[in-house]
Coordinates of C-alpha atoms in Angstrom, one line a residue:
Chain F
M1 CA 221.9 100.1 -37.6
S2 CA 224.0 99.2 -40.0
D3 CA 223.3 97.6 -43.0
T4 CA 225.5 94.6 -42.5
A5 CA 224.1 93.3 -39.1
T6 CA 221.7 90.8 -39.5
P7 CA 218.2 91.4 -38.3
T8 CA 218.2 89.0 -35.4
A9 CA 221.3 90.1 -34.2
T10 CA 220.0 93.6 -34.0
V11 CA 216.8 92.7 -32.3
A12 CA 218.7 90.9 -29.7
A13 CA 221.0 93.5 -29.1
A14 CA 217.6 95.9 -28.6
T15 CA 215.9 93.8 -25.9
N16 CA 219.0 93.2 -24.2
R17 CA 219.4 97.1 -24.1
A18 CA 215.7 97.3 -22.7
G19 CA 216.5 94.4 -20.3
V20 CA 219.8 96.6 -18.8
E21 CA 217.6 99.6 -18.6
A22 CA 214.4 97.7 -17.2
L23 CA 217.3 96.2 -14.8
K24 CA 218.4 99.9 -13.9
A25 CA 215.0 101.5 -13.2
R26 CA 214.4 98.6 -11.0
F27 CA 217.4 99.4 -8.9
G28 CA 216.6 102.8 -8.8
R29 CA 213.2 102.1 -7.4
Q30 CA 214.8 99.8 -5.0
N31 CA 217.3 102.5 -3.5
W32 CA 214.1 104.9 -3.7
I33 CA 212.3 102.4 -1.6
L34 CA 215.2 101.9 1.1
S35 CA 215.5 105.2 1.4
G36 CA 212.1 105.8 2.0
V37 CA 211.8 102.9 4.8
L38 CA 214.7 104.5 6.4
F39 CA 213.2 107.9 6.9
A40 CA 210.0 106.3 7.7
L41 CA 211.5 104.2 10.5
L42 CA 213.4 107.7 11.7
L43 CA 209.8 109.2 12.0
I44 CA 208.1 106.3 13.7
I45 CA 210.9 105.0 16.4
P46 CA 210.5 108.3 18.6
S47 CA 207.0 107.2 19.1
L48 CA 207.8 103.6 20.5
P49 CA 207.3 103.3 24.5
F50 CA 210.5 103.2 25.7
V51 CA 212.4 106.3 23.7
E52 CA 213.2 108.9 26.4
G53 CA 213.7 112.8 25.9
W54 CA 217.5 112.4 26.2
M55 CA 217.7 110.1 23.5
A56 CA 215.5 112.1 20.7
S57 CA 218.5 114.7 21.8
Q58 CA 221.6 112.4 21.1
A59 CA 219.4 111.5 17.7
S60 CA 219.3 115.0 16.5
L61 CA 222.9 115.7 17.5
I62 CA 223.7 112.8 15.0
I63 CA 221.8 114.6 12.5
I64 CA 223.0 117.6 12.9
Y65 CA 226.5 115.7 12.7
I66 CA 225.4 114.0 9.6
I67 CA 224.0 117.1 7.8
A68 CA 227.3 118.8 8.5
A69 CA 229.4 115.7 6.8
Q70 CA 227.3 115.9 3.7
G71 CA 228.4 119.5 3.3
V72 CA 231.7 118.3 3.8
S73 CA 231.4 115.4 1.2
I74 CA 230.2 117.9 -1.5
L75 CA 233.6 119.4 -1.2
T76 CA 235.9 116.5 -0.3
G77 CA 234.1 113.7 -1.8
Y78 CA 232.5 115.1 -5.0
T79 CA 234.9 117.7 -5.9
G80 CA 238.2 116.4 -4.4
L81 CA 238.9 119.6 -2.3
V82 CA 240.0 118.8 1.3
T83 CA 238.4 121.1 4.1
V84 CA 239.6 121.2 7.5
G85 CA 237.5 124.4 8.3
H86 CA 234.3 123.8 7.8
G87 CA 233.9 124.1 12.0
G88 CA 234.1 128.1 10.3
F89 CA 230.7 127.4 8.4
L90 CA 229.2 125.5 11.2
A91 CA 230.1 128.6 13.6
I92 CA 228.6 131.2 10.8
G93 CA 225.3 129.1 10.6
A94 CA 225.0 129.2 14.5
Y95 CA 225.7 132.6 14.8
T96 CA 223.5 134.0 12.0
S97 CA 220.6 132.0 13.2
A98 CA 221.5 133.3 16.7
L99 CA 221.9 137.1 16.2
M100 CA 218.8 136.5 14.1
T101 CA 216.6 135.4 16.9
Q102 CA 218.3 137.9 19.2
H103 CA 218.0 141.0 17.3
L104 CA 214.8 140.4 15.0
G105 CA 213.2 138.0 17.3
T106 CA 212.8 135.0 14.5
T107 CA 212.2 131.1 15.2
L108 CA 214.0 128.1 13.9
I109 CA 213.2 127.9 10.3
P110 CA 213.9 131.0 9.1
G111 CA 217.1 131.0 11.0
I112 CA 218.0 127.9 9.7
I113 CA 217.5 129.2 6.3
A114 CA 219.3 132.2 6.9
G115 CA 222.2 130.3 8.5
G116 CA 222.6 128.3 5.5
L117 CA 222.3 131.2 3.0
M118 CA 225.1 133.4 5.2
A119 CA 227.2 130.1 5.2
A120 CA 227.1 129.8 1.5
F121 CA 227.7 133.0 0.8
I122 CA 231.0 133.3 2.7
G123 CA 231.7 129.9 1.5
M124 CA 231.6 131.6 -2.0
L125 CA 234.2 134.1 -1.2
L126 CA 236.2 131.5 0.4
G127 CA 236.2 129.5 -2.8
L128 CA 237.0 132.6 -4.6
V129 CA 240.2 133.3 -2.5
F130 CA 241.4 129.8 -2.4
L131 CA 240.7 129.2 -6.1
R132 CA 244.0 127.8 -7.2
L133 CA 244.9 126.0 -4.1
A134 CA 245.3 122.0 -4.0
G135 CA 246.0 119.3 -1.6
A136 CA 247.5 119.9 1.8
F137 CA 247.8 123.5 1.3
M138 CA 244.1 123.7 0.8
A139 CA 243.7 122.0 4.1
I140 CA 246.0 124.4 6.0
G141 CA 244.2 127.1 4.4
T142 CA 241.0 126.1 5.5
L143 CA 242.1 125.6 8.7
G144 CA 243.5 128.9 8.8
F145 CA 239.8 129.9 8.0
A146 CA 238.4 128.2 11.0
F147 CA 240.8 130.0 13.4
F148 CA 240.0 133.1 11.7
V149 CA 236.1 132.5 12.3
G150 CA 237.0 131.5 15.7
S151 CA 239.2 134.6 16.7
V152 CA 236.5 136.7 15.3
V153 CA 233.4 135.5 17.3
N154 CA 236.0 135.4 20.3
N155 CA 237.2 139.1 19.9
V156 CA 234.6 141.1 17.9
P157 CA 231.8 142.6 20.2
I158 CA 228.7 141.4 18.6
F159 CA 229.4 138.1 19.0
E160 CA 229.8 138.3 22.7
G161 CA 233.0 136.0 23.1
R162 CA 232.9 133.5 25.7
T163 CA 229.8 135.1 27.7
G164 CA 228.0 133.8 24.6
I165 CA 224.3 134.4 23.5
S166 CA 221.5 132.6 25.5
L167 CA 218.4 131.8 23.1
P168 CA 214.7 131.3 24.4
P169 CA 213.2 128.0 23.7
N170 CA 212.8 126.9 20.1
S171 CA 209.4 127.4 18.4
V172 CA 207.9 126.4 15.0
F173 CA 205.0 128.0 13.4
G174 CA 204.3 129.5 16.5
L175 CA 204.4 126.1 18.5
E176 CA 207.0 125.8 21.1
I177 CA 209.2 122.5 20.7
E178 CA 211.2 120.5 22.9
D179 CA 213.8 117.4 22.3
F180 CA 211.0 115.3 20.6
G181 CA 209.6 118.5 18.2
F182 CA 213.3 119.5 17.6
Y183 CA 214.3 115.6 16.6
Y184 CA 211.3 115.9 14.0
V185 CA 212.5 119.4 12.6
S186 CA 216.1 117.9 12.5
V187 CA 214.3 114.7 10.2
M188 CA 212.9 117.0 7.9
V189 CA 215.7 119.3 7.3
L190 CA 217.9 115.7 6.9
L191 CA 215.4 114.9 4.4
V192 CA 215.8 118.1 2.7
T193 CA 219.3 118.1 2.5
T194 CA 220.0 114.4 1.3
L195 CA 217.6 115.1 -1.4
F196 CA 219.5 118.7 -2.3
V197 CA 223.0 116.4 -2.2
H198 CA 221.3 113.6 -4.3
S199 CA 220.2 115.8 -7.1
L200 CA 223.3 118.0 -7.1
V201 CA 225.5 115.3 -7.7
R202 CA 223.5 113.9 -10.4
S203 CA 223.2 116.8 -12.1
G204 CA 225.4 118.3 -14.9
V205 CA 226.9 120.4 -11.8
G206 CA 227.7 117.2 -10.1
R207 CA 229.1 115.8 -12.8
A208 CA 231.6 118.8 -13.3
F209 CA 232.5 118.7 -9.7
K210 CA 233.7 114.9 -10.3
A211 CA 235.4 115.8 -13.6
L212 CA 237.5 118.7 -11.7
R213 CA 238.1 115.8 -8.8
D214 CA 239.4 113.5 -11.3
S215 CA 241.6 115.4 -13.3
E216 CA 241.4 119.3 -13.2
K217 CA 243.6 119.5 -16.4
A218 CA 241.6 117.2 -18.4
A219 CA 237.8 118.9 -17.2
E220 CA 239.3 122.3 -17.9
S221 CA 240.2 121.4 -21.4
S222 CA 236.9 120.0 -21.9
G223 CA 235.3 123.0 -21.1
V224 CA 234.2 122.8 -17.4
N225 CA 234.7 126.3 -16.0
K226 CA 237.0 125.8 -12.8
L227 CA 236.3 129.2 -11.4
F228 CA 232.6 128.7 -11.6
F229 CA 232.2 125.3 -10.5
R230 CA 234.7 125.3 -7.7
T231 CA 233.4 128.1 -6.3
L232 CA 230.0 126.5 -6.6
S233 CA 231.2 123.5 -4.9
F234 CA 232.3 125.5 -2.1
S235 CA 229.2 127.8 -1.7
A236 CA 226.7 124.4 -1.9
S237 CA 229.1 123.0 0.9
A238 CA 228.8 125.5 3.2
F239 CA 225.3 126.1 2.6
I240 CA 224.6 122.3 4.2
T241 CA 227.3 122.8 6.9
G242 CA 225.6 126.4 7.8
I243 CA 222.5 124.8 8.1
A244 CA 223.8 122.0 10.4
G245 CA 225.3 125.0 12.2
A246 CA 222.1 126.8 12.6
L247 CA 220.3 123.6 14.1
N248 CA 223.5 123.1 16.5
G249 CA 223.2 126.3 18.0
N250 CA 219.4 126.1 18.7
I251 CA 219.4 122.3 20.0
V252 CA 220.9 124.0 23.3
N253 CA 219.8 127.3 22.8
Y254 CA 223.1 129.1 23.2
V255 CA 226.2 129.9 21.2
S256 CA 229.4 130.5 22.4
A257 CA 233.0 131.0 21.2
E258 CA 233.7 128.7 23.9
V259 CA 232.5 126.0 21.7
Y260 CA 232.9 127.4 18.2
A261 CA 236.2 128.9 18.3
D262 CA 237.5 125.2 18.5
I263 CA 239.0 123.5 16.2
W264 CA 237.3 119.9 16.9
Y265 CA 234.3 120.9 15.1
S266 CA 236.4 120.9 12.1
V267 CA 237.8 117.8 12.8
D268 CA 234.9 115.7 13.7
I269 CA 233.1 116.7 10.8
L270 CA 235.8 116.1 8.4
V271 CA 236.3 112.7 10.2
A272 CA 232.7 111.9 9.8
A273 CA 233.0 112.4 5.9
I274 CA 236.1 110.3 5.5
V275 CA 234.8 107.5 7.9
G276 CA 231.7 107.0 6.5
G277 CA 232.7 107.2 2.8
S278 CA 232.6 110.9 1.6
A279 CA 231.8 110.0 -2.3
M280 CA 228.5 108.1 -1.5
L281 CA 224.9 109.7 -0.3
F282 CA 224.7 106.9 2.2
G283 CA 228.5 107.8 3.8
P284 CA 227.7 110.9 6.1
F285 CA 225.1 108.9 8.0
L286 CA 227.2 106.5 9.1
G287 CA 229.9 109.1 9.6
G288 CA 227.9 111.2 11.7
L289 CA 226.7 108.0 13.7
F290 CA 230.3 107.1 13.8
V291 CA 231.5 110.5 15.3
V292 CA 228.9 111.0 17.7
M293 CA 228.4 107.3 19.1
V294 CA 231.9 106.1 19.6
P295 CA 232.8 108.7 22.1
F296 CA 229.5 108.2 23.9
F297 CA 230.0 104.6 24.4
L298 CA 233.4 104.8 25.6
E299 CA 232.9 108.0 27.7
E300 CA 233.2 106.1 31.2
L301 CA 236.7 105.0 30.1
A302 CA 238.0 108.5 30.6
D303 CA 241.2 109.2 29.0
F304 CA 241.5 105.7 27.6
S305 CA 238.5 106.4 25.5
F306 CA 240.8 108.6 23.6
V307 CA 243.4 105.8 22.9
L308 CA 240.3 103.4 21.5
Q309 CA 238.6 105.9 19.8
G310 CA 242.2 106.4 18.0
V311 CA 242.5 102.9 17.5
V312 CA 239.3 102.3 16.0
L313 CA 239.7 105.3 13.5
I314 CA 243.1 104.2 12.0
T315 CA 241.5 100.5 11.8
V316 CA 238.6 101.8 9.8
L317 CA 241.2 103.9 7.9
I318 CA 243.3 100.4 6.8
F319 CA 240.3 98.2 6.3
A320 CA 237.9 100.6 4.8
P321 CA 240.0 103.1 2.7
A322 CA 236.9 104.5 0.9
G323 CA 234.7 104.7 3.8
I324 CA 232.3 102.3 5.9
A325 CA 229.5 102.7 3.4
D326 CA 231.8 101.5 0.7
V327 CA 232.5 98.1 2.5
I328 CA 228.6 97.7 3.3
A329 CA 227.4 98.6 -0.2
A330 CA 230.5 96.5 -2.1
P331 CA 228.8 93.0 -1.8
F332 CA 225.2 94.6 -3.2
R333 CA 227.1 96.3 -5.9
N334 CA 228.6 93.2 -7.1
M335 CA 225.4 91.4 -7.1
R336 CA 223.9 93.9 -9.0
R337 CA 226.6 94.2 -11.5
R338 CA 226.5 90.2 -12.0
L339 CA 222.9 90.9 -12.9
M340 CA 223.6 93.5 -15.2
A341 CA 226.1 91.4 -17.1
A342 CA 224.2 88.5 -17.1
V343 CA 221.2 90.4 -18.9
S344 CA 223.4 92.0 -21.3
G345 CA 225.8 89.4 -22.3
G346 CA 223.0 86.8 -22.7
G347 CA 222.4 88.1 -26.1
G348 CA 225.8 88.3 -27.3
S349 CA 226.6 84.7 -27.7
Chain K
M1 CA 259.2 148.9 21.7
F2 CA 259.7 148.0 18.2
G3 CA 263.1 146.4 18.6
Q4 CA 261.7 144.4 22.3
Q5 CA 259.0 143.1 19.9
L6 CA 261.1 141.8 17.3
M7 CA 263.3 140.1 19.8
S8 CA 260.5 138.1 21.8
G9 CA 258.7 137.4 18.5
L10 CA 262.3 135.9 17.1
A11 CA 262.2 133.7 20.6
T12 CA 258.8 132.7 19.8
G13 CA 259.5 132.0 16.4
S14 CA 262.4 129.7 17.0
L15 CA 260.2 127.5 19.0
Y16 CA 257.5 127.1 16.0
A17 CA 260.6 126.6 13.9
L18 CA 261.2 123.0 15.2
T19 CA 257.8 122.0 14.9
A20 CA 257.4 123.5 11.5
V21 CA 260.9 121.8 10.3
A22 CA 259.4 118.5 11.3
V23 CA 256.2 118.9 9.5
V24 CA 258.0 119.7 6.4
V25 CA 260.7 116.9 6.9
V26 CA 257.9 114.3 6.9
F27 CA 255.3 116.0 4.5
R28 CA 257.9 115.9 1.7
N29 CA 259.1 112.2 2.1
T30 CA 255.8 110.6 3.1
R31 CA 253.0 112.9 1.8
T32 CA 251.8 112.9 5.4
I33 CA 250.7 115.9 7.4
N34 CA 251.4 114.6 10.7
L35 CA 248.9 115.9 13.1
A36 CA 250.3 113.9 16.1
Q37 CA 254.0 116.0 15.9
G38 CA 252.6 118.0 18.6
D39 CA 251.8 115.2 20.7
F40 CA 255.2 113.6 20.0
A41 CA 256.6 116.8 21.8
M42 CA 254.2 116.6 24.5
I43 CA 255.4 112.9 25.2
G44 CA 258.9 114.3 25.3
A45 CA 257.9 116.9 27.6
F46 CA 256.6 114.5 30.1
L47 CA 259.0 111.8 29.7
A48 CA 261.6 114.4 30.5
L49 CA 259.8 115.4 33.6
V50 CA 259.8 111.8 34.6
F51 CA 263.7 111.8 33.8
L52 CA 264.8 115.0 35.9
K53 CA 262.1 114.5 38.6
K54 CA 261.6 111.0 39.7
F55 CA 264.9 109.8 38.4
E56 CA 266.8 113.2 39.4
L57 CA 268.9 112.8 36.3
N58 CA 271.5 115.6 34.7
Y59 CA 269.8 118.0 32.4
Y60 CA 271.8 117.0 29.7
V61 CA 271.2 112.9 30.1
A62 CA 267.6 113.4 30.5
I63 CA 267.9 115.5 27.2
A64 CA 269.1 112.6 25.3
L65 CA 267.5 109.8 26.9
T66 CA 264.1 111.7 26.0
A67 CA 265.3 112.1 22.4
V68 CA 266.1 108.5 21.9
C69 CA 262.8 107.6 23.6
V70 CA 260.6 110.1 21.4
M71 CA 262.2 108.9 18.4
G72 CA 261.5 105.6 19.2
V73 CA 257.6 106.6 19.5
G74 CA 258.0 108.0 15.7
V75 CA 259.7 104.7 14.7
L76 CA 256.7 102.7 16.2
V77 CA 254.2 105.0 14.5
E78 CA 255.6 104.5 11.6
R79 CA 255.5 101.0 11.8
L80 CA 252.4 100.5 13.1
V81 CA 250.0 102.9 11.5
M82 CA 251.4 104.6 8.6
R83 CA 253.4 101.2 6.8
P84 CA 250.1 99.5 6.6
L85 CA 248.2 102.6 4.9
A86 CA 251.7 103.6 2.7
K87 CA 249.6 103.1 -0.6
S88 CA 246.7 105.1 0.7
D89 CA 246.3 108.6 -0.6
W90 CA 247.4 111.7 1.4
L91 CA 244.1 112.4 3.4
A92 CA 243.8 108.7 4.7
L93 CA 247.3 109.6 6.1
F94 CA 246.2 112.8 7.4
T95 CA 243.7 111.2 9.1
A96 CA 245.2 108.4 10.4
T97 CA 247.4 111.0 12.3
L98 CA 244.6 111.8 13.6
G99 CA 244.3 108.8 15.4
V100 CA 247.7 109.1 16.4
Y101 CA 246.8 112.4 18.3
Y102 CA 243.9 110.8 19.9
I103 CA 246.0 107.7 21.1
L104 CA 248.7 109.5 22.4
H105 CA 246.7 112.3 24.1
G106 CA 244.9 109.5 25.8
I107 CA 248.0 107.8 26.8
S108 CA 249.3 110.8 28.3
G109 CA 246.0 111.5 30.5
W110 CA 245.7 108.2 31.5
I111 CA 249.2 107.9 32.7
W112 CA 250.0 111.3 34.0
G113 CA 246.7 112.8 34.4
R114 CA 245.0 116.0 33.0
D115 CA 246.1 118.7 35.4
T116 CA 248.9 120.9 34.2
K117 CA 252.5 120.5 35.8
G118 CA 255.4 122.8 35.9
F119 CA 258.7 122.2 34.6
P120 CA 261.8 122.2 36.8
V121 CA 264.1 123.7 34.7
T122 CA 264.1 127.5 35.7
F123 CA 266.3 129.9 34.2
D124 CA 268.0 133.0 35.8
P125 CA 265.4 135.5 36.0
T126 CA 267.3 138.7 35.8
P127 CA 266.9 139.8 32.1
V128 CA 269.8 139.9 29.9
H129 CA 270.3 143.3 27.6
L130 CA 271.3 142.7 24.1
F131 CA 271.2 145.0 21.5
G132 CA 269.4 147.4 23.4
T133 CA 266.6 144.9 24.0
I134 CA 265.7 142.9 27.4
V135 CA 265.5 139.1 26.6
S136 CA 265.1 136.5 29.4
E137 CA 267.9 133.8 29.5
G138 CA 265.4 131.2 28.8
H139 CA 264.3 132.9 25.5
L140 CA 268.5 132.8 24.6
V141 CA 269.3 129.4 25.5
N142 CA 266.3 128.2 23.7
M143 CA 267.5 130.1 20.4
A144 CA 270.8 128.9 21.3
W145 CA 269.4 125.2 21.2
V146 CA 267.5 125.8 17.9
T147 CA 270.3 127.3 15.9
A148 CA 272.2 124.6 17.0
I149 CA 269.7 122.0 15.9
G150 CA 269.5 124.3 12.6
V151 CA 273.5 123.4 12.0
V152 CA 273.3 119.9 12.8
L153 CA 270.3 119.3 10.3
Y154 CA 271.9 121.4 7.5
V155 CA 275.2 119.0 8.1
F156 CA 273.0 116.1 8.1
F157 CA 271.1 117.0 4.9
K158 CA 274.4 118.2 3.0
Y159 CA 277.1 115.6 4.2
T160 CA 275.6 112.4 5.4
K161 CA 274.6 109.7 3.1
Q162 CA 271.2 109.6 4.7
G163 CA 270.6 113.4 4.6
I164 CA 271.3 113.1 1.0
A165 CA 269.1 110.0 0.3
M166 CA 266.5 111.9 2.3
R167 CA 266.6 114.6 -0.3
A168 CA 266.4 112.1 -3.1
I169 CA 263.5 110.7 -2.1
T170 CA 261.9 114.2 -1.8
D171 CA 262.7 114.9 -5.4
D172 CA 261.7 111.7 -6.9
P173 CA 260.7 108.7 -5.2
D174 CA 260.7 106.1 -7.9
T175 CA 264.1 107.1 -9.3
A176 CA 265.6 107.0 -5.7
E177 CA 264.3 103.5 -5.6
L178 CA 265.3 102.5 -8.5
M179 CA 269.2 104.0 -7.6
G180 CA 269.0 101.7 -5.0
I181 CA 268.0 103.7 -2.0
P182 CA 266.3 101.9 0.9
V183 CA 263.5 103.8 0.8
K184 CA 261.6 101.9 3.6
F185 CA 264.5 102.5 5.8
I186 CA 264.9 106.1 4.8
V187 CA 261.4 106.6 5.7
T188 CA 261.6 105.1 9.1
L189 CA 264.4 107.5 9.6
T190 CA 262.3 110.6 9.0
W191 CA 260.2 109.4 11.3
A192 CA 262.7 109.1 14.0
M193 CA 264.2 112.4 12.7
S194 CA 260.6 114.2 13.5
G195 CA 260.6 112.5 17.3
F196 CA 264.3 113.8 17.8
L197 CA 263.0 117.3 16.8
A198 CA 259.6 116.9 18.6
A199 CA 261.7 115.9 21.9
F200 CA 263.3 119.2 21.8
A201 CA 260.4 121.1 20.8
G202 CA 258.6 119.8 23.9
I203 CA 261.7 120.1 26.4
L204 CA 261.8 124.0 25.1
V205 CA 258.4 124.8 25.2
A206 CA 257.7 123.2 28.4
P207 CA 259.4 125.5 30.6
I208 CA 258.0 128.5 29.3
I209 CA 254.2 127.4 29.2
Y210 CA 253.5 124.2 31.5
V211 CA 253.2 120.1 30.8
A212 CA 249.8 118.9 30.1
P213 CA 248.6 116.7 27.2
E214 CA 247.1 119.8 25.4
M215 CA 250.5 121.6 25.9
M216 CA 251.6 121.9 22.3
D217 CA 248.0 121.9 20.3
E218 CA 249.0 125.8 19.8
V219 CA 252.6 125.5 19.0
L220 CA 251.4 122.6 16.5
I221 CA 249.0 125.0 14.6
K222 CA 251.5 127.7 14.4
G223 CA 254.0 125.2 13.1
Y224 CA 251.6 123.8 10.3
V225 CA 251.0 127.6 9.4
A226 CA 254.9 128.4 9.2
A227 CA 255.4 124.8 7.3
V228 CA 252.8 126.0 4.5
F229 CA 254.2 129.7 4.5
G230 CA 257.5 128.2 3.6
G231 CA 256.0 126.1 0.8
L232 CA 255.6 122.8 2.7
Y233 CA 259.0 121.3 0.7
S234 CA 261.6 123.7 2.1
I235 CA 263.3 123.3 5.5
P236 CA 264.6 127.1 5.0
G237 CA 261.2 128.1 4.0
A238 CA 259.6 126.7 7.4
I239 CA 262.2 128.5 9.3
I240 CA 261.7 131.7 7.9
G241 CA 257.7 131.0 7.8
A242 CA 258.3 130.4 11.7
L243 CA 260.2 133.6 12.6
L244 CA 258.0 135.5 10.5
I245 CA 255.3 134.6 12.4
G246 CA 256.6 134.8 15.5
V247 CA 257.6 138.3 14.7
T248 CA 254.3 139.2 13.1
E249 CA 252.3 137.8 16.1
N250 CA 254.2 140.0 18.6
L251 CA 254.2 142.8 16.9
A252 CA 250.5 142.6 16.5
G253 CA 250.0 141.8 20.2
G254 CA 252.0 145.2 21.1
Y255 CA 250.4 147.5 18.6
L256 CA 247.0 146.2 17.9
G257 CA 246.1 144.8 21.0
A258 CA 246.2 141.1 22.7
H259 CA 243.1 140.3 20.9
Y260 CA 244.8 140.4 17.8
K261 CA 247.5 138.4 18.4
S262 CA 246.2 135.0 18.2
A263 CA 244.3 135.6 14.8
T264 CA 247.5 137.2 13.2
P265 CA 248.9 134.0 11.5
F266 CA 245.7 132.8 10.2
V267 CA 245.0 136.1 8.7
M268 CA 248.6 136.1 7.2
I269 CA 248.3 132.4 5.7
V270 CA 244.8 133.1 4.3
V271 CA 246.1 135.9 2.6
L272 CA 249.5 134.4 1.4
L273 CA 247.7 131.6 0.0
A274 CA 245.0 133.8 -1.9
F275 CA 248.1 135.3 -3.9
R276 CA 250.7 132.5 -3.7
P277 CA 249.1 129.2 -3.5
Q278 CA 252.3 127.2 -3.7
G279 CA 253.5 128.9 -0.1
L280 CA 256.4 131.5 -0.2
F281 CA 259.3 129.2 -1.4
G282 CA 257.1 126.4 -2.9
I283 CA 257.1 125.4 -6.4
Q284 CA 254.7 125.5 -8.7
H285 CA 255.2 122.2 -10.3
R286 CA 255.0 120.3 -7.3
R287 CA 251.2 120.8 -6.7
E288 CA 249.6 117.3 -6.1
V289 CA 247.3 116.5 -9.0

């Protein structure tokens, strides 16, 4: 509001600002509506006549990978720390929930919460230990962590090694559930974790994460506490993946070192995050679909399926370097940007 | 007991060293953590098996042919996969090598099947007494090969034009290019070298374990740990890291029990990185920003 500005220009600028704000609000509403429609579809589809039990289980498996990849995306996409060890947190979630069921007789929901919290705690410790690691060193360090977790569950008696722990059928609020029930629980958990990630990355905490990602030095010198936010990122990321782990153990009612000492969980989750697009809320959804469904469709080709998986993975990396979600979102983003420019640029001339 | 464990540890460690050195050579010139390094070696073992059993070639001829073929695999991977991605960040490069891992795994399983095969080269099983310890002839032969390769690498990096160019690229790729070093050619050469090292890793590991698509998975992981242990940029560091891991692993297996053997390298790397985030011989300012 300077004295030199002509009254008409000031008024025009004000209306434009209002126009831009209105447009932004509209885009925000559109995003919410789209997400709402997506989740509504997820809830409605199973009641269609042709859907069978195994499809619900397969869908639950995809959701588990989506949640796990959401965990990775907090660390890799938003904070810029690459983890090849999130299979370790998946195992921690699965075993926490399994041991609680075995020894305390808890059910699915408390198991999920406890699995997430235990993973968050270990994640906090790991974040502190690896505070100064960067780049490839972080990748190998977290890989070491996953193997360490693997050999703990293999060798410490309480985890029952390769024999594994068998669990009773799942129940929620006293009701025994099977594949469809488990699917609905998974969708609800996915809804919660998606809202969690959404609000986290848009909060001040999320801005601190992104600042650390884009330039650690600049972030630190503008007062971002690296110790606090890196540890928090590790913890939040482990929390989400731990939740996925608890679901993963309960979907088959069985956990064993045979499954969780394997490095492939860590790799698959990372691939899901990267291929989908780890710096976008929608990315892990596509990534989870990708890592579960590509092997599923190629299964009959046996060894040749590995070759095709490799080719598909490399092709995606070459043509969609920021993830599939980015390629899909790009035209919409450009359209919105043009609309914004039209509204804000109109008053200037 | 201690001497014995030390000796077996060195023997195992020298096998990790081949992979660790290859990981370092590729990483420092191309920013790529090569997940397919073990699969290069696995392809090498299968090819050597074909040369020895099907064509009944002489052992040394088979080794030479295998080395040439696997170098070719390295060059192909560079041309078809890594070069289109050259401008990407290191995470994309890393993930792309995972794609190569899948492809090579699939191809070998497809051609040669999933069941494990024995490797025909058998050494004299009578143990050799050395410095008061007992070593198998196979281990001695392996250690001799690895030492010889170490000398070749030393001469290459110290005295040849290509070796010096490779080191220049490691130090400063932009300046190296401005000084007229053919960076693209040297990068191709780097991948060929990783193939060369992998061929030997495969041929030397095969008689000790077996030949199968997943034969190198464990050796590869230990190779990474060794490379990071040494700082990821240093070849001597990678060799020392590999020997250290071999020895510690064997000592832990001998004194604490076999259960602890496999976890030892990972405990070591986690503890080391907690205190020295740049590895044992790494330099702080080299950290990627």
